JSON list of N, CA and C in Angstrom, two decimals:
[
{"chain": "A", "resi": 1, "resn": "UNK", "atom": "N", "xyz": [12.23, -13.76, -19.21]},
{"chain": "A", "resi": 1, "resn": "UNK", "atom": "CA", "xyz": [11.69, -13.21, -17.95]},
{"chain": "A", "resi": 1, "resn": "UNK", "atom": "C", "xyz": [12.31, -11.85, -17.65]},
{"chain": "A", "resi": 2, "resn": "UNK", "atom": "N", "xyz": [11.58, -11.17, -17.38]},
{"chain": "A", "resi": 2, "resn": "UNK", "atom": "CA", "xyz": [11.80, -9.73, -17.23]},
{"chain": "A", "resi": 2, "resn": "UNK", "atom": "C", "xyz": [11.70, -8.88, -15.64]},
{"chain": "A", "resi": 3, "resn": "UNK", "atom": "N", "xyz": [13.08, -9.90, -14.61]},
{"chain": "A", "resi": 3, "resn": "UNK", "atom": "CA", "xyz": [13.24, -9.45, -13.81]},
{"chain": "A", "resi": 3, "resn": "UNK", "atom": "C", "xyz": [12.70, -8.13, -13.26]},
{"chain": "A", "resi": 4, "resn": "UNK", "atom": "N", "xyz": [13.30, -7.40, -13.88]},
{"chain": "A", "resi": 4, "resn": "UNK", "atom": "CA", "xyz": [13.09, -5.99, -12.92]},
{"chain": "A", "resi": 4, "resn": "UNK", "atom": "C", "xyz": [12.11, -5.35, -12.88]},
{"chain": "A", "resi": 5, "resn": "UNK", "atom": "N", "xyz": [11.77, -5.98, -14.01]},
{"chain": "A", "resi": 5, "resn": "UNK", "atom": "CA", "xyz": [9.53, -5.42, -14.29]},
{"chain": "A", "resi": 5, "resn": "UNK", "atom": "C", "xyz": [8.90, -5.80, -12.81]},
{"chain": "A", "resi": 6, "resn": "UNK", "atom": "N", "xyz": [9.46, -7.31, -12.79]},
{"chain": "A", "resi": 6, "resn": "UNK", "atom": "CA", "xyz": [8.01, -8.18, -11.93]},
{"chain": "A", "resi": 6, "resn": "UNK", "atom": "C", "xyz": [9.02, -7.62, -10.44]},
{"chain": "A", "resi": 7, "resn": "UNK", "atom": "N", "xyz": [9.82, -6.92, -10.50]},
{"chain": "A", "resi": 7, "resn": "UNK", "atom": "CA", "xyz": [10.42, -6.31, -8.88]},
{"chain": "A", "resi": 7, "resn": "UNK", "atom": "C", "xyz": [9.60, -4.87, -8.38]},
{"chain": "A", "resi": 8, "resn": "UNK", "atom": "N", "xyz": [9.75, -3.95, -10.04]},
{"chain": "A", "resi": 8, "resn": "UNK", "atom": "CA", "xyz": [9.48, -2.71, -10.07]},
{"chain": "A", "resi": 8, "resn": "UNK", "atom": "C", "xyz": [7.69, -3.03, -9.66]},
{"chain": "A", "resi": 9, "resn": "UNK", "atom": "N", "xyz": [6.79, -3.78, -10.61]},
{"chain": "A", "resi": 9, "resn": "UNK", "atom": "CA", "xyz": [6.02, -3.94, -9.88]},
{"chain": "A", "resi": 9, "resn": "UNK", "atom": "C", "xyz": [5.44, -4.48, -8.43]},
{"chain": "A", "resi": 10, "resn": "UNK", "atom": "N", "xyz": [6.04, -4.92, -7.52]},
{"chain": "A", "resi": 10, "resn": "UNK", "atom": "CA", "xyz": [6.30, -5.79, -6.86]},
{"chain": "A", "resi": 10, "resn": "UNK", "atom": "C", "xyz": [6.32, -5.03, -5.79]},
{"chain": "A", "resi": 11, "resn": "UNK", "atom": "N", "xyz": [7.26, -3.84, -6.06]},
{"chain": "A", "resi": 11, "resn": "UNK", "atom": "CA", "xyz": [7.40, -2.70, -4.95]},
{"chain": "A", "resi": 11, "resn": "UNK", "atom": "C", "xyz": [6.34, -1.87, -4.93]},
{"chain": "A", "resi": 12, "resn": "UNK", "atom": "N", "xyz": [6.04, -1.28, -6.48]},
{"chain": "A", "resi": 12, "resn": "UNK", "atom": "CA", "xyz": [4.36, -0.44, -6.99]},
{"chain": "A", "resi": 12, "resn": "UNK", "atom": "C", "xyz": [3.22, -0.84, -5.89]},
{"chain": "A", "resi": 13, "resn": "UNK", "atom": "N", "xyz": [3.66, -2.44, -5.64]},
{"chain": "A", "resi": 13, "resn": "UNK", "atom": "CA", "xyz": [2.03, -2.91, -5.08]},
{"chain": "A", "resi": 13, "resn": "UNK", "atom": "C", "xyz": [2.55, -3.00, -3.35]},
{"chain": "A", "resi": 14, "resn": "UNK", "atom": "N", "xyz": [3.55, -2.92, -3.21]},
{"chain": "A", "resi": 14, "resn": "UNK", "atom": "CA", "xyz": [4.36, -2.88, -1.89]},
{"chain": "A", "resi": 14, "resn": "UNK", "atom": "C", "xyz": [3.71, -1.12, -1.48]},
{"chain": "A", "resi": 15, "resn": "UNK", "atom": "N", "xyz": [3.75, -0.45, -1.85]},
{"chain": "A", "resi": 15, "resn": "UNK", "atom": "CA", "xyz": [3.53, 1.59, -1.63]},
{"chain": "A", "resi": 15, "resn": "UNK", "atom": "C", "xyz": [2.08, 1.62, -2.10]},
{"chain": "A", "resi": 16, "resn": "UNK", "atom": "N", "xyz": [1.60, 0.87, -2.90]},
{"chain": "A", "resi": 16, "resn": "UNK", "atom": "CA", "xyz": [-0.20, 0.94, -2.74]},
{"chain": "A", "resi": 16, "resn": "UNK", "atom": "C", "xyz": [-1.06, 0.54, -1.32]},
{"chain": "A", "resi": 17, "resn": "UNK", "atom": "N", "xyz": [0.10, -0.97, -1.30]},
{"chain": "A", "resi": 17, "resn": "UNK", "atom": "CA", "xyz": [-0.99, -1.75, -0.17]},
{"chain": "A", "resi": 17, "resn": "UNK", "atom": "C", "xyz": [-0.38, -1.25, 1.33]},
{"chain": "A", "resi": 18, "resn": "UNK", "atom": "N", "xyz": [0.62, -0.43, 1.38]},
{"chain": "A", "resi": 18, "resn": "UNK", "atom": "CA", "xyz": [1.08, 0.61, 2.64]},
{"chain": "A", "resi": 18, "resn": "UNK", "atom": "C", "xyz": [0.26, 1.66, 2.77]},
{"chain": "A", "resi": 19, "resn": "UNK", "atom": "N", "xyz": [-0.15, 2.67, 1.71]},
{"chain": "A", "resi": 19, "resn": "UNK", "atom": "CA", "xyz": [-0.97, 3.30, 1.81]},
{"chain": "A", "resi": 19, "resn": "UNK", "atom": "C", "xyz": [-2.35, 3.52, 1.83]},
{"chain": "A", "resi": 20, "resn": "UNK", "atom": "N", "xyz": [-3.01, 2.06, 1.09]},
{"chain": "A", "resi": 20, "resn": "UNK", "atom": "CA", "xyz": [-4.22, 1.78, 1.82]},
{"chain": "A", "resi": 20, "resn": "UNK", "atom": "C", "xyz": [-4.27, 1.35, 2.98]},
{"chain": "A", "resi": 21, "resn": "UNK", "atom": "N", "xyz": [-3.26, 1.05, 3.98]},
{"chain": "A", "resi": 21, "resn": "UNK", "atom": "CA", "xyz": [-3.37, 0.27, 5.42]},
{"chain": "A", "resi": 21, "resn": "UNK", "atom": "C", "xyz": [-3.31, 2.15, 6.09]},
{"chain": "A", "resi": 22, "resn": "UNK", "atom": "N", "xyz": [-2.51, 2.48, 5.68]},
{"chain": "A", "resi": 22, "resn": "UNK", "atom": "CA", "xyz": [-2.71, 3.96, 6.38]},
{"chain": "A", "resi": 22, "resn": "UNK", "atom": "C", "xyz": [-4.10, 4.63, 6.10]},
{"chain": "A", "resi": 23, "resn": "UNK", "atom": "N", "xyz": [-4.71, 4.99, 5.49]},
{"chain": "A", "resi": 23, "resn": "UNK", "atom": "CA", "xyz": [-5.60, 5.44, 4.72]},
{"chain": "A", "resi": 23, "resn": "UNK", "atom": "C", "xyz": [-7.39, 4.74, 5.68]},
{"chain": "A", "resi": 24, "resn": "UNK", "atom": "N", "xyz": [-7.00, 3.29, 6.00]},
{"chain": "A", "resi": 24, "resn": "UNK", "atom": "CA", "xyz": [-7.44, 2.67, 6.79]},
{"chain": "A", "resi": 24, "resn": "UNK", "atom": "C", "xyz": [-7.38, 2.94, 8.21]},
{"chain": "A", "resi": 25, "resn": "UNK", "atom": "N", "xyz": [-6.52, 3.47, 8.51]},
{"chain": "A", "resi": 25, "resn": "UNK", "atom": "CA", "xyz": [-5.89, 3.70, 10.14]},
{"chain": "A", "resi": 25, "resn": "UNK", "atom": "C", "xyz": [-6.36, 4.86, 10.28]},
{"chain": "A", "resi": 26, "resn": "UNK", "atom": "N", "xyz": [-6.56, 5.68, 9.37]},
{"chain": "A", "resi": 26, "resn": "UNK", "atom": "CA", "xyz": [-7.18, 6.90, 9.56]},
{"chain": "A", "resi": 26, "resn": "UNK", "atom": "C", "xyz": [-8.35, 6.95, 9.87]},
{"chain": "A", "resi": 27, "resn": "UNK", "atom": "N", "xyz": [-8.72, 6.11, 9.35]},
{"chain": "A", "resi": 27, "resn": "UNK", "atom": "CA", "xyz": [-10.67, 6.24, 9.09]},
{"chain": "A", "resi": 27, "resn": "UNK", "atom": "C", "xyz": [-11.05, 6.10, 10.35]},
{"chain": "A", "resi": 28, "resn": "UNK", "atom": "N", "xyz": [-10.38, 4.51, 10.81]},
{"chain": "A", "resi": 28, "resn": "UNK", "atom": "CA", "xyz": [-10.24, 4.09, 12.11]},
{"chain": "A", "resi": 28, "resn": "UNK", "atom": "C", "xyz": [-10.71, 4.49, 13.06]},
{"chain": "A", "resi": 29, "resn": "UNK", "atom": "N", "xyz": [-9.20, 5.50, 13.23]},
{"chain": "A", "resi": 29, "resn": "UNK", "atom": "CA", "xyz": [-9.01, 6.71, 14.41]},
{"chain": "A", "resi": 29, "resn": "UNK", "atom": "C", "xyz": [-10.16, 7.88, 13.86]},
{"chain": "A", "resi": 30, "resn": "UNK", "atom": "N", "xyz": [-10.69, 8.13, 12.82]},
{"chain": "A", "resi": 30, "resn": "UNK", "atom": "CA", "xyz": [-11.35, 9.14, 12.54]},
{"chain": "A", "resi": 30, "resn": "UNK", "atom": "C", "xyz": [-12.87, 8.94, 13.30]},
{"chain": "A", "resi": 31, "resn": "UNK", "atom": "N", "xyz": [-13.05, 7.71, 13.01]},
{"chain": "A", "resi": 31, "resn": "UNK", "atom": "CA", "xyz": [-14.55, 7.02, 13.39]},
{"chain": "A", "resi": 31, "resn": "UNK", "atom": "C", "xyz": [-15.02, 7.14, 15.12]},
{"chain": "A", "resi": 32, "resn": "UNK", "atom": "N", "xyz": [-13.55, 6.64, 15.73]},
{"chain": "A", "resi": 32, "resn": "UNK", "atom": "CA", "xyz": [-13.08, 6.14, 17.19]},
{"chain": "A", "resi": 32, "resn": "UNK", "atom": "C", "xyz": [-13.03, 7.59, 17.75]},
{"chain": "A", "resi": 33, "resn": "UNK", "atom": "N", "xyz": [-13.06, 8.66, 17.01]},
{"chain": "A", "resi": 33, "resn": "UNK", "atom": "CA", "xyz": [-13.26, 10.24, 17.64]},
{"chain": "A", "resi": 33, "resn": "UNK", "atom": "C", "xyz": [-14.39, 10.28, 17.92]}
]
């Protein structure tokens, strides 16, 4: 088992699924203008 892979990815998908929630919040507020 290759700990630090399944962490390193783990975080990868941690800074994807943050920046689609932002990315989302934008639209949001973009729409709500």
């Amino acid at each position: 088992m290759e700990i630090h892979a399944i962490k390193k990815r783990l975080h990868n998908d941690k800074i994807i699924l943050g920046y689609g929630h932002l990315m989302e919040k934008k639209i949001k507020e973009g729409i709500g203008n």
